[in-house]
Amino acid sequence: MAKRILITSALPYINGIKHLGNLVGSMLTADVFARFNRARGHETLFLCATDEHGSTTELAALEAGQEVVTFCAEQHAAQADVCRRFGLSFDHFGRSSNPPNHRLTQHFARMLWKNGHLELRSTKQIYSNADQRFLPDRYVIGTCPHCGYPAARGDQCENCTRVLDPADLIEPRSAISGSSDLEIRDSTHLFLKQSQFVPQLREWIGSKKDWPVLVTSIANKWLDEGLHDRGITRDVAWGVPVPDDIGDGKLKGKVFYVWFDAPIEYIGAAWEWAEANGKGDEWKRWWLGEAARDVTYYEFMGKDNIPFHTVGFPVTILGVRPQEDWKLVDYLKGFNYINYYGGKFSTSQKRGVFMDTALEILPADYWRYYLIANAPEGSDSNFTWDHFAGVVNKDLADVLGNFVNRITRFCASRFDGRVPGEGEYGPEEHALIEELQRRVQTYAEHFEAIEFRKASAELRAIWAAGNEYLTRTAPWTAIKTDRPGAAAAVRMGLNLVHTFSHLAWPIIPTAARTIHETIQPVAGGGDLIPWPEAPMAEELDQLEAGQPIRAPEVLFAKITDEQIAEWTARFCGEE
RNA sequence: GGCAGCGUAGCUCAGUGGUAGAGCAGGGGAAUCAUAAUCCCUUGGUCGGGGGUUCAAAUCCCUCCGCUGCUACCA
């Protein structure tokens, strides 16, 4: 029965191309899950967008010597391009700075204001006269009052790790201009009264028995420590403006905090999708009220994002009830981090591998397979070039690629490159069919449970079962004495190739298509290779006798020791 | 400092009360269709240390050690 599946990936921040850790923790895993659901025939809406607002963007644009609007437009285009080349199949890749998010963010704020969940509070903010702007805490630097470290940031001292208040710093100065002409000014802000929602949130989180421990433990930690009310406006220029009818007109010139508007862009992206595709109000069907009741909503993100999705965004949604009933997340998949040789991937230090440079080196499917098979689900995982090359060479080149190659070439040389029709399936074939029936079921169950490592391991086992079968039946030997027997084995082998393509498509879509085309063209345009839903006895006996096949070029070239050495040197980082 | 997660074979990781597992790497063998690719067998671990509960603990409890992350105005 077709289901309706809404999937959002955590929004990549606009500031630069993302690294492999960002990719696997949100966009890629969400993509594989989206493809799996589409392949099974479920109505799927997969959304992502760039998260563009905030002081970090303003300062990055400043550094790049660009207007913020230009900077964001260029960065968005660059990210959209690299995502497309990675095969990320967003139904829409939006922008948090686009009009739908402005409208929605202001709408949610008005509703929260009307429902009494927002209040005005006066706060002390650091203002830099030289920069003519308020400074976020981390952009005030000075000497740490605890350890004397001279370059401590206003939020936390990197040296002694203590949490600081910028007012505590000795000789504070602006991180932007270096100016020490700073003053403390009063500034009025809107606060979201999150503390009122603790019982509701606790009950909601408590009901999610199937969420990863990582997710519920982080959520419960925040609830146990007592939720602080959170300021949802900022004294910056680049963001969604606070409308005049909120806060008694005392918030002129202020914008909403990026973490308030960014999750709302999940809804905004659906609106953008509808506008871009002439679908009118259809986006509401996915998000709002009774029409969205049968939608199951999945979120994917790295662990740093979990508090905002288990507390912040849910409060926004709960706070506009009962008037409006927007979708709360049904399943939240959180990921740990990938480390690079024991250290963190770092955008600022250019340490590690980034999406654009990854594609300069190897096709997307190499990365997709490796990252999915080693997704940091249980704990942080560690990327090394040796490990990467080992997995790619063994699993993709040797087990899968070589399987396709050996059977198609044998068919080409001994059966005229056509699916042989002679011979009948016997005990070996029936045993294989039974095994695959079981394994494919398990593989699907791992996907449904959103367990990527386990799914990948099962897929690999399915490929290996093909190799084991060929070894047992040995058509290259059988052909000398039992041509029909050899023919049946080859026919089975080709059916396996075809089925492998369908099974692998969610993870390695491009290679899956190439593999499929060794047997026959992909039906219906080729944007989707559906799940093999029929019993394996049918799936593995569906190729027409006499149908021509074509042995492929090398599907997956092996990574050489020289390449490993070169890449290790090239990507060692700047330390 | 507080909190959380993790610690299982050389490596990457499954395994939450009932005789320690997988893949890779290592060793032996088979096969020769294939990208020297495959298949079979196999070496290898007092499950971070210690203590406790239990007929039985990798699994539950306590404690210590180590690693990682979070700690709310960077996102």
XYZ file of C-alpha atoms (C1' of nucleotides) in Angstrom:
650
model
C 0.000 0.000 0.000
C 1.434 3.348 -1.020
C 2.404 5.578 1.839
C 3.150 9.290 1.916
C 6.665 10.021 3.048
C 7.984 13.492 3.847
C 11.759 13.688 4.225
C 13.873 16.665 5.157
C 17.625 16.870 5.354
C 19.192 19.274 7.808
C 19.830 22.475 5.913
C 23.446 22.996 4.909
C 24.687 26.363 6.045
C 25.275 28.693 3.129
C 28.864 29.366 4.030
C 30.847 27.107 1.714
C 30.779 23.618 0.218
C 30.094 20.930 2.808
C 32.472 18.156 3.769
C 31.817 14.429 3.794
C 30.721 14.483 7.428
C 27.994 16.996 6.714
C 27.013 15.030 3.636
C 26.572 11.640 5.256
C 24.943 13.063 8.368
C 22.033 14.583 6.539
C 21.747 15.029 2.798
C 23.121 11.718 1.551
C 21.397 9.447 4.018
C 18.151 11.338 3.469
C 18.625 10.897 -0.266
C 19.115 7.145 -0.011
C 16.027 6.871 2.142
C 14.055 9.023 -0.297
C 15.159 6.915 -3.240
C 14.266 3.730 -1.380
C 10.768 5.022 -0.729
C 10.275 6.215 -4.279
C 11.548 2.896 -5.560
C 8.891 1.171 -3.512
C 6.215 3.346 -5.052
C 5.518 5.537 -2.050
C 4.552 9.147 -2.627
C 7.679 10.896 -1.454
C 8.567 14.541 -0.964
C 12.248 15.117 -0.244
C 13.220 18.659 0.681
C 16.373 20.525 1.442
C 17.548 24.125 1.270
C 20.419 26.380 2.143
C 20.303 27.990 5.565
C 21.390 31.512 4.810
C 20.737 33.947 7.605
C 22.750 35.101 10.567
C 25.828 37.035 11.490
C 28.180 34.341 10.237
C 26.923 34.882 6.706
C 27.234 38.637 7.006
C 30.811 38.327 8.116
C 31.688 35.723 5.504
C 30.325 38.028 2.819
C 32.298 40.889 4.301
C 35.423 38.815 4.141
C 34.679 37.845 0.546
C 34.115 41.483 -0.307
C 30.596 40.822 -1.507
C 27.107 41.996 -0.739
C 25.324 39.412 1.397
C 22.664 38.870 -1.243
C 25.246 38.233 -3.945
C 27.330 36.033 -1.682
C 24.343 33.865 -0.830
C 23.156 33.609 -4.412
C 26.562 32.397 -5.548
C 27.000 29.998 -2.670
C 23.526 28.588 -3.137
C 24.189 27.960 -6.813
C 27.486 26.273 -5.997
C 25.917 24.009 -3.397
C 22.982 23.185 -5.627
C 25.389 22.183 -8.368
C 27.536 19.942 -6.223
C 24.457 18.331 -4.670
C 23.101 17.569 -8.117
C 26.400 16.045 -9.141
C 26.335 13.890 -6.011
C 22.983 12.539 -7.135
C 21.035 14.122 -4.281
C 17.496 13.870 -5.556
C 15.792 16.722 -3.760
C 12.307 17.412 -4.994
C 13.255 20.953 -4.181
C 16.433 22.614 -2.965
C 15.262 25.910 -1.567
C 16.654 28.901 0.241
C 15.764 30.078 3.702
C 16.040 33.620 2.357
C 13.262 33.094 -0.183
C 9.817 34.722 0.201
C 7.907 31.628 1.394
C 10.123 31.352 4.443
C 9.759 35.060 5.147
C 5.996 34.727 5.034
C 5.933 31.590 7.137
C 8.439 32.790 9.722
C 6.490 35.986 10.254
C 3.268 34.035 10.355
C 4.537 31.622 13.004
C 5.873 34.518 15.056
C 2.541 36.343 14.883
C 0.710 33.217 15.999
C 3.117 32.655 18.873
C 2.753 36.297 19.894
C -1.016 36.052 19.731
C -0.965 32.883 21.803
C 1.159 34.539 24.472
C 4.263 32.420 23.970
C 6.530 35.362 23.189
C 7.578 38.177 25.443
C 9.805 41.215 25.230
C 12.929 41.269 27.329
C 15.730 43.742 27.550
C 19.186 42.246 27.123
C 22.721 43.591 27.290
C 24.564 43.350 24.000
C 28.085 44.273 23.016
C 28.106 47.051 20.444
C 31.173 47.895 18.395
C 31.349 51.536 17.424
C 34.092 50.903 14.891
C 32.089 48.171 13.153
C 28.793 49.960 13.738
C 27.082 46.764 14.740
C 26.239 44.522 17.619
C 28.651 41.650 18.024
C 27.674 38.068 18.731
C 29.464 36.779 21.805
C 31.948 34.745 19.850
C 33.030 37.788 17.868
C 34.252 39.516 20.980
C 37.751 38.360 21.851
C 39.954 39.161 24.774
C 41.967 37.697 27.592
C 40.373 34.854 29.525
C 39.790 35.871 33.142
C 40.339 32.278 34.275
C 43.472 31.138 32.488
C 44.897 34.280 30.938
C 44.623 32.958 27.376
C 44.865 36.109 25.254
C 42.573 35.077 22.375
C 39.552 33.787 24.271
C 36.198 34.169 22.557
C 33.289 35.793 24.302
C 31.260 32.590 24.424
C 33.929 30.158 25.501
C 37.657 30.040 26.109
C 39.203 27.572 23.685
C 42.155 27.116 25.975
C 40.500 26.214 29.273
C 37.075 25.380 27.754
C 35.219 27.470 30.317
C 31.971 29.072 29.273
C 32.338 32.851 29.340
C 30.288 35.968 29.151
C 31.797 38.582 26.850
C 31.592 41.111 29.661
C 34.061 38.987 31.660
C 36.845 39.289 29.087
C 39.864 41.396 29.950
C 40.695 43.939 27.250
C 37.820 42.926 24.966
C 37.997 43.794 21.292
C 36.097 43.141 18.111
C 37.062 40.015 16.231
C 36.071 41.762 13.038
C 38.009 45.000 13.170
C 40.159 44.487 16.231
C 38.748 47.676 17.668
C 38.447 47.938 21.430
C 35.904 50.729 21.107
C 33.124 48.573 22.497
C 30.190 49.363 24.705
C 27.385 47.504 26.322
C 24.010 48.590 25.069
C 20.538 47.586 26.073
C 18.610 45.828 23.348
C 15.065 44.560 23.402
C 14.399 41.089 22.062
C 11.630 38.585 21.676
C 11.913 35.498 23.836
C 10.124 32.245 23.137
C 8.833 30.844 26.402
C 10.103 27.350 25.839
C 10.007 26.484 29.516
C 6.216 26.241 29.376
C 6.433 23.399 26.900
C 8.573 21.024 28.916
C 5.751 18.655 29.961
C 4.412 18.442 26.414
C 7.868 17.896 24.954
C 8.718 15.291 27.543
C 5.597 13.342 26.779
C 6.216 13.628 23.056
C 9.861 12.538 23.240
C 8.909 9.812 25.697
C 6.537 8.323 23.153
C 9.309 7.881 20.574
C 10.508 4.454 21.573
C 12.102 3.682 18.218
C 14.272 6.790 17.891
C 18.039 6.403 18.135
C 19.325 6.588 21.702
C 21.593 9.388 20.583
C 18.558 11.509 19.766
C 16.350 10.853 22.770
C 19.213 11.135 25.215
C 20.233 14.541 23.894
C 16.612 15.696 23.924
C 16.002 14.459 27.444
C 19.191 16.053 28.650
C 17.938 19.451 27.570
C 14.554 18.851 29.157
C 16.098 17.585 32.391
C 18.338 20.594 32.726
C 15.358 22.874 32.436
C 14.633 24.619 29.188
C 15.670 28.233 29.096
C 13.443 30.646 27.270
C 15.230 31.453 24.089
C 15.770 34.760 22.379
C 14.479 34.479 18.827
C 15.536 37.851 17.473
C 18.943 39.335 16.729
C 20.520 42.691 16.070
C 21.752 41.878 12.606
C 20.644 42.998 9.163
C 20.517 39.746 7.211
C 17.435 37.758 8.148
C 13.666 37.734 8.232
C 12.543 41.134 9.547
C 10.379 41.210 12.647
C 7.053 42.695 11.557
C 5.849 45.885 13.232
C 2.737 44.298 14.655
C 4.766 42.062 16.940
C 6.366 43.397 20.107
C 4.552 46.714 20.212
C 6.806 48.181 17.572
C 9.882 47.917 19.775
C 11.758 45.620 17.430
C 12.277 47.829 14.444
C 15.245 46.816 12.353
C 15.711 43.473 14.053
C 15.477 40.094 12.419
C 14.577 36.637 13.622
C 17.330 34.429 14.933
C 18.547 32.059 12.262
C 17.641 29.057 14.355
C 14.061 30.269 14.510
C 13.620 30.677 10.779
C 15.806 27.839 9.498
C 13.561 24.901 10.493
C 10.541 26.793 9.214
C 12.257 26.643 5.842
C 11.448 22.927 5.829
C 7.887 24.098 5.275
C 9.066 26.999 3.133
C 10.864 24.579 0.841
C 7.598 22.723 0.280
C 5.950 26.001 -0.611
C 8.822 26.832 -2.976
C 8.436 23.382 -4.501
C 4.732 24.001 -5.106
C 5.386 27.423 -6.629
C 8.123 26.077 -8.867
C 5.944 23.240 -10.105
C 2.599 24.996 -10.425
C 1.072 23.019 -7.588
C -0.717 25.848 -5.818
C -1.599 24.968 -2.243
C -0.540 21.372 -2.563
C 2.389 21.938 -0.207
C -0.097 22.209 2.653
C -1.151 18.636 2.013
C 2.277 17.628 3.298
C 2.350 19.811 6.340
C -0.935 21.066 7.615
C -3.939 19.619 9.362
C -6.143 16.741 8.353
C -4.790 16.558 4.801
C -1.327 15.745 6.145
C -2.503 13.222 8.730
C -1.377 10.234 6.675
C 2.078 11.685 6.023
C 5.004 10.151 7.874
C 7.675 12.750 8.411
C 11.375 11.866 8.707
C 14.209 14.216 9.582
C 17.925 13.547 9.044
C 20.690 15.461 10.784
C 24.026 15.439 12.567
C 24.007 15.332 16.335
C 24.788 19.023 16.681
C 21.382 19.767 15.208
C 19.374 17.526 17.487
C 18.434 20.071 20.191
C 16.989 22.443 17.640
C 14.842 19.706 16.155
C 13.718 18.046 19.369
C 13.076 21.241 21.287
C 13.242 24.472 19.317
C 11.259 23.676 16.208
C 8.696 21.509 18.029
C 7.992 24.418 20.394
C 7.301 26.625 17.374
C 4.832 24.063 16.085
C 3.198 23.299 19.414
C 2.896 27.014 20.110
C 0.582 27.688 17.186
C -1.828 24.974 18.254
C -4.716 24.578 18.571
C -5.486 27.033 15.784
C -3.127 25.362 13.315
C -1.953 21.794 13.263
C 1.424 21.578 11.533
C 3.268 18.302 11.229
C 5.647 17.258 14.000
C 8.487 14.950 13.058
C 7.580 11.254 13.287
C 11.083 9.821 13.088
C 14.294 11.684 13.727
C 17.498 10.063 12.522
C 20.584 11.555 14.103
C 24.182 10.867 13.146
C 27.528 11.154 14.824
C 30.537 12.650 13.118
C 33.109 11.331 10.720
C 36.620 12.115 11.803
C 39.553 12.565 9.466
C 42.565 10.682 10.736
C 41.347 11.022 14.294
C 40.677 14.760 14.065
C 37.644 16.694 13.000
C 36.789 17.602 9.465
C 37.185 21.338 9.464
C 35.805 23.827 7.000
C 37.893 26.693 8.335
C 41.124 24.711 8.327
C 40.312 23.040 5.006
C 40.956 19.733 6.706
C 39.392 16.654 5.202
C 37.469 16.000 2.008
C 34.765 18.274 0.649
C 31.967 17.527 -1.744
C 33.462 19.378 -4.702
C 36.976 18.002 -4.377
C 35.631 14.508 -3.731
C 33.989 14.582 -7.150
C 37.184 15.779 -8.805
C 38.781 12.546 -7.661
C 36.139 9.880 -8.093
C 32.535 9.465 -9.246
C 29.793 10.138 -6.737
C 28.833 6.475 -6.345
C 32.201 5.548 -4.836
C 31.618 8.107 -2.115
C 27.954 7.292 -1.733
C 28.626 3.618 -1.207
C 31.506 4.122 1.182
C 29.703 6.728 3.263
C 26.464 4.763 3.495
C 28.256 1.528 4.354
C 30.188 3.365 7.069
C 27.608 5.886 8.214
C 28.395 7.083 11.747
C 25.276 5.613 13.308
C 26.485 4.127 16.569
C 29.442 6.364 17.239
C 31.844 8.669 15.490
C 33.581 6.928 12.628
C 36.975 7.544 11.165
C 37.863 8.240 7.549
C 41.230 7.140 6.207
C 42.225 6.789 2.595
C 43.384 3.219 3.179
C 40.034 2.224 4.585
C 38.144 4.054 1.879
C 40.180 2.407 -0.865
C 39.845 -0.994 0.773
C 36.057 -0.802 0.923
C 35.651 0.574 -2.578
C 38.051 -1.894 -4.161
C 36.702 -4.928 -2.385
C 32.983 -4.281 -2.379
C 32.415 -2.267 -5.536
C 35.212 -3.372 -7.839
C 35.745 -6.985 -6.777
C 32.448 -8.248 -5.423
C 29.919 -6.275 -7.497
C 31.825 -4.968 -10.505
C 33.645 -8.173 -11.184
C 30.472 -10.200 -10.830
C 28.751 -8.174 -13.539
C 31.848 -8.342 -15.675
C 32.511 -12.064 -15.402
C 29.003 -13.225 -16.176
C 28.337 -10.800 -19.014
C 31.691 -11.540 -20.647
C 31.162 -15.250 -20.344
C 27.755 -14.861 -21.923
C 29.267 -12.747 -24.700
C 31.986 -15.266 -25.488
C 30.051 -18.513 -25.133
C 26.407 -17.654 -25.703
C 26.657 -15.078 -28.452
C 25.866 -12.236 -26.073
C 22.245 -13.291 -25.742
C 20.228 -14.519 -22.795
C 20.316 -18.283 -23.249
C 16.952 -20.013 -23.222
C 18.167 -23.585 -22.834
C 18.100 -25.562 -19.617
C 15.874 -25.442 -16.566
C 16.452 -24.057 -13.117
C 17.338 -26.854 -10.684
C 18.178 -27.258 -6.990
C 21.048 -24.729 -7.035
C 18.813 -22.084 -8.554
C 15.959 -22.778 -6.177
C 18.302 -22.570 -3.195
C 19.620 -19.239 -4.454
C 16.119 -17.909 -5.037
C 15.199 -18.852 -1.509
C 18.294 -17.206 -0.106
C 17.708 -13.979 -2.000
C 14.055 -13.937 -1.056
C 15.161 -13.876 2.549
C 18.033 -11.442 2.094
C 16.086 -8.915 0.043
C 13.431 -8.915 2.728
C 16.093 -8.259 5.352
C 17.673 -5.550 3.236
C 14.328 -3.754 2.934
C 13.727 -4.065 6.653
C 17.047 -2.402 7.400
C 16.125 0.486 5.137
C 12.740 0.800 6.777
C 14.461 0.894 10.160
C 16.878 3.459 8.672
C 19.906 1.330 9.505
C 22.323 2.144 6.717
C 25.304 0.082 7.806
C 23.175 -3.010 8.161
C 21.412 -2.375 4.866
C 24.754 -2.032 3.085
C 26.114 -5.195 4.669
C 23.055 -7.101 3.486
C 23.355 -5.696 -0.024
C 26.963 -6.783 -0.118
C 25.957 -10.246 1.071
C 23.466 -10.381 -1.791
C 26.241 -9.602 -4.271
C 28.462 -12.227 -2.661
C 25.652 -14.763 -2.976
C 25.869 -14.238 -6.733
C 29.561 -15.034 -6.754
C 29.006 -18.078 -4.573
C 26.348 -19.299 -6.949
C 28.632 -18.982 -9.959
C 31.343 -20.881 -8.149
C 28.948 -23.696 -7.309
C 27.479 -24.013 -10.777
C 30.716 -23.185 -12.660
C 29.159 -22.729 -16.088
C 32.661 -22.445 -17.612
C 33.172 -26.076 -16.624
C 29.627 -27.264 -17.171
C 29.586 -26.003 -20.719
C 32.016 -28.738 -21.696
C 29.613 -31.521 -20.784
C 26.228 -29.999 -20.040
C 25.413 -27.056 -22.244
C 21.799 -26.664 -21.018
C 23.017 -26.631 -17.415
C 25.577 -23.962 -18.227
C 22.931 -22.002 -20.096
C 20.594 -22.026 -17.108
C 23.433 -20.797 -14.880
C 24.246 -17.970 -17.266
C 20.583 -17.021 -17.505
C 20.416 -16.908 -13.726
C 23.612 -14.868 -13.593
C 22.193 -12.284 -15.971
C 18.955 -12.148 -14.004
C 21.067 -11.525 -10.909
C 22.826 -8.619 -12.596
C 19.460 -7.143 -13.463
C 18.106 -7.580 -9.945
C 21.298 -6.200 -8.379
C 20.767 -3.020 -10.334
C 17.284 -2.582 -8.909
C 18.453 -3.301 -5.382
C 21.481 -1.016 -5.497
C 19.779 1.991 -7.062
C 18.969 3.881 -3.840
C 22.636 3.850 -2.832
C 24.527 3.996 -6.137
C 22.023 5.330 -8.691
C 24.421 6.041 -11.540
C 26.232 2.728 -11.389
C 22.905 0.942 -10.964
C 21.751 2.444 -14.217
C 24.946 1.453 -16.025
C 24.589 -2.089 -14.711
C 20.963 -2.211 -15.772
C 21.883 -1.114 -19.274
C 24.255 -4.038 -19.690
C 21.122 -6.154 -19.680
C 18.475 -3.858 -21.074
C 17.449 -0.178 -21.089
C 15.875 1.198 -17.951
C 12.122 1.459 -18.303
C 10.463 4.851 -18.216
C 13.139 7.463 -18.733
C 15.538 6.107 -16.175
C 15.134 8.560 -13.323
C 13.980 5.769 -11.089
C 14.784 2.072 -10.909
C 11.978 0.478 -8.934
C 12.305 -2.005 -6.120
C 11.940 -5.664 -7.133
C 8.586 -6.250 -5.478
C 7.753 -9.600 -7.063
C 8.820 -12.886 -5.468
C 12.433 -13.687 -6.295
C 11.312 -16.717 -8.290
C 9.818 -14.254 -10.772
C 12.425 -11.515 -10.488
C 15.197 -13.974 -11.238
C 13.450 -15.569 -14.197
C 12.144 -12.617 -16.135
C 14.711 -11.971 -18.876
C 13.566 -12.998 -22.332
C 15.537 -15.770 -23.992
C 17.465 -14.444 -26.959
C 17.572 -10.892 -25.657
C 20.955 -9.303 -26.387
C 23.126 -8.117 -23.538
C 26.270 -6.049 -23.569
C 29.339 -6.593 -21.401
C 30.231 -3.282 -19.773
C 33.479 -1.381 -19.631
C 35.115 -1.572 -16.232
C 32.380 -0.484 -13.831
C 34.545 0.497 -10.904
C 38.208 1.151 -11.487
C 40.297 0.172 -8.516
C 41.994 2.774 -6.394
C 45.745 2.305 -6.638
C 48.382 2.631 -3.957
C 49.772 5.610 -5.858
C 46.420 7.369 -5.704
C 46.127 6.678 -1.995
C 49.539 8.209 -1.426
C 48.755 11.209 -3.597
C 45.413 11.933 -1.949
C 46.751 11.430 1.534
C 49.369 14.076 0.818
C 46.935 16.405 -0.931
C 44.267 16.330 1.759
C 46.348 16.277 4.886
C 45.002 19.660 5.952
C 46.800 22.775 7.021
C 48.214 22.158 10.427
C 33.338 21.443 36.070
C 28.363 19.257 34.491
C 25.925 15.987 31.127
C 25.738 12.367 27.177
C 27.680 8.638 23.933
C 31.426 5.284 23.114
C 35.436 1.548 24.687
C 34.275 -6.102 21.616
C 39.787 -9.825 16.928
C 45.573 -6.069 13.779
C 41.513 -2.458 11.298
C 36.110 -0.948 10.679
C 32.052 -2.444 13.376
C 27.453 -5.952 14.840
C 25.821 -8.183 19.238
C 21.460 -5.732 25.802
C 21.095 -11.980 30.412
C 21.944 -18.251 28.081
C 28.398 -22.021 24.458
C 31.927 -14.599 21.790
C 30.227 -12.586 15.706
C 30.711 -10.160 10.416
C 33.657 -7.664 6.683
C 38.694 -6.377 5.717
C 43.798 -7.713 6.728
C 46.925 -12.561 7.896
C 47.479 -18.245 6.824
C 46.042 -22.714 3.792
C 43.372 -24.676 -0.334
C 40.053 -24.841 -4.871
C 38.842 -22.786 -9.409
C 40.508 -20.278 -14.153
C 34.396 -17.160 -16.540
C 36.310 -12.304 -14.761
C 39.061 -5.713 -13.213
C 45.274 -11.095 -10.150
C 38.875 -10.302 -9.757
C 36.055 -15.234 -7.136
C 34.866 -19.425 -3.761
C 35.971 -22.732 0.548
C 38.574 -23.583 5.136
C 41.355 -21.176 8.879
C 44.630 -18.119 12.754
C 43.135 -14.381 15.941
C 39.591 -11.525 21.478
C 40.411 -13.096 29.902
C 34.283 -8.010 25.163
C 38.904 -0.834 28.705
C 40.422 -2.125 34.523
C 38.285 -3.572 39.208
C 34.116 -4.866 42.262
C 28.910 -6.468 42.744
C 23.846 -8.880 41.443
C 22.595 -13.737 39.080
C 22.369 -20.742 38.208
C 24.346 -17.688 34.110
C 27.025 -10.902 32.533
C 30.018 -8.083 26.507
C 24.827 -7.373 28.156
C 22.222 -5.250 34.702
C 24.447 -2.198 39.161
C 28.815 0.492 41.439
C 33.602 2.457 40.689
C 38.000 3.838 38.095
C 40.559 4.852 33.353
C 40.483 6.485 28.246
C 38.279 8.723 23.754
C 34.546 11.916 21.604
C 30.721 15.351 21.703
C 27.413 18.940 23.929
C 27.193 22.853 27.536
C 22.049 26.978 25.076
C 23.805 34.555 21.427
C 28.471 30.346 15.507
C 25.409 27.347 12.967
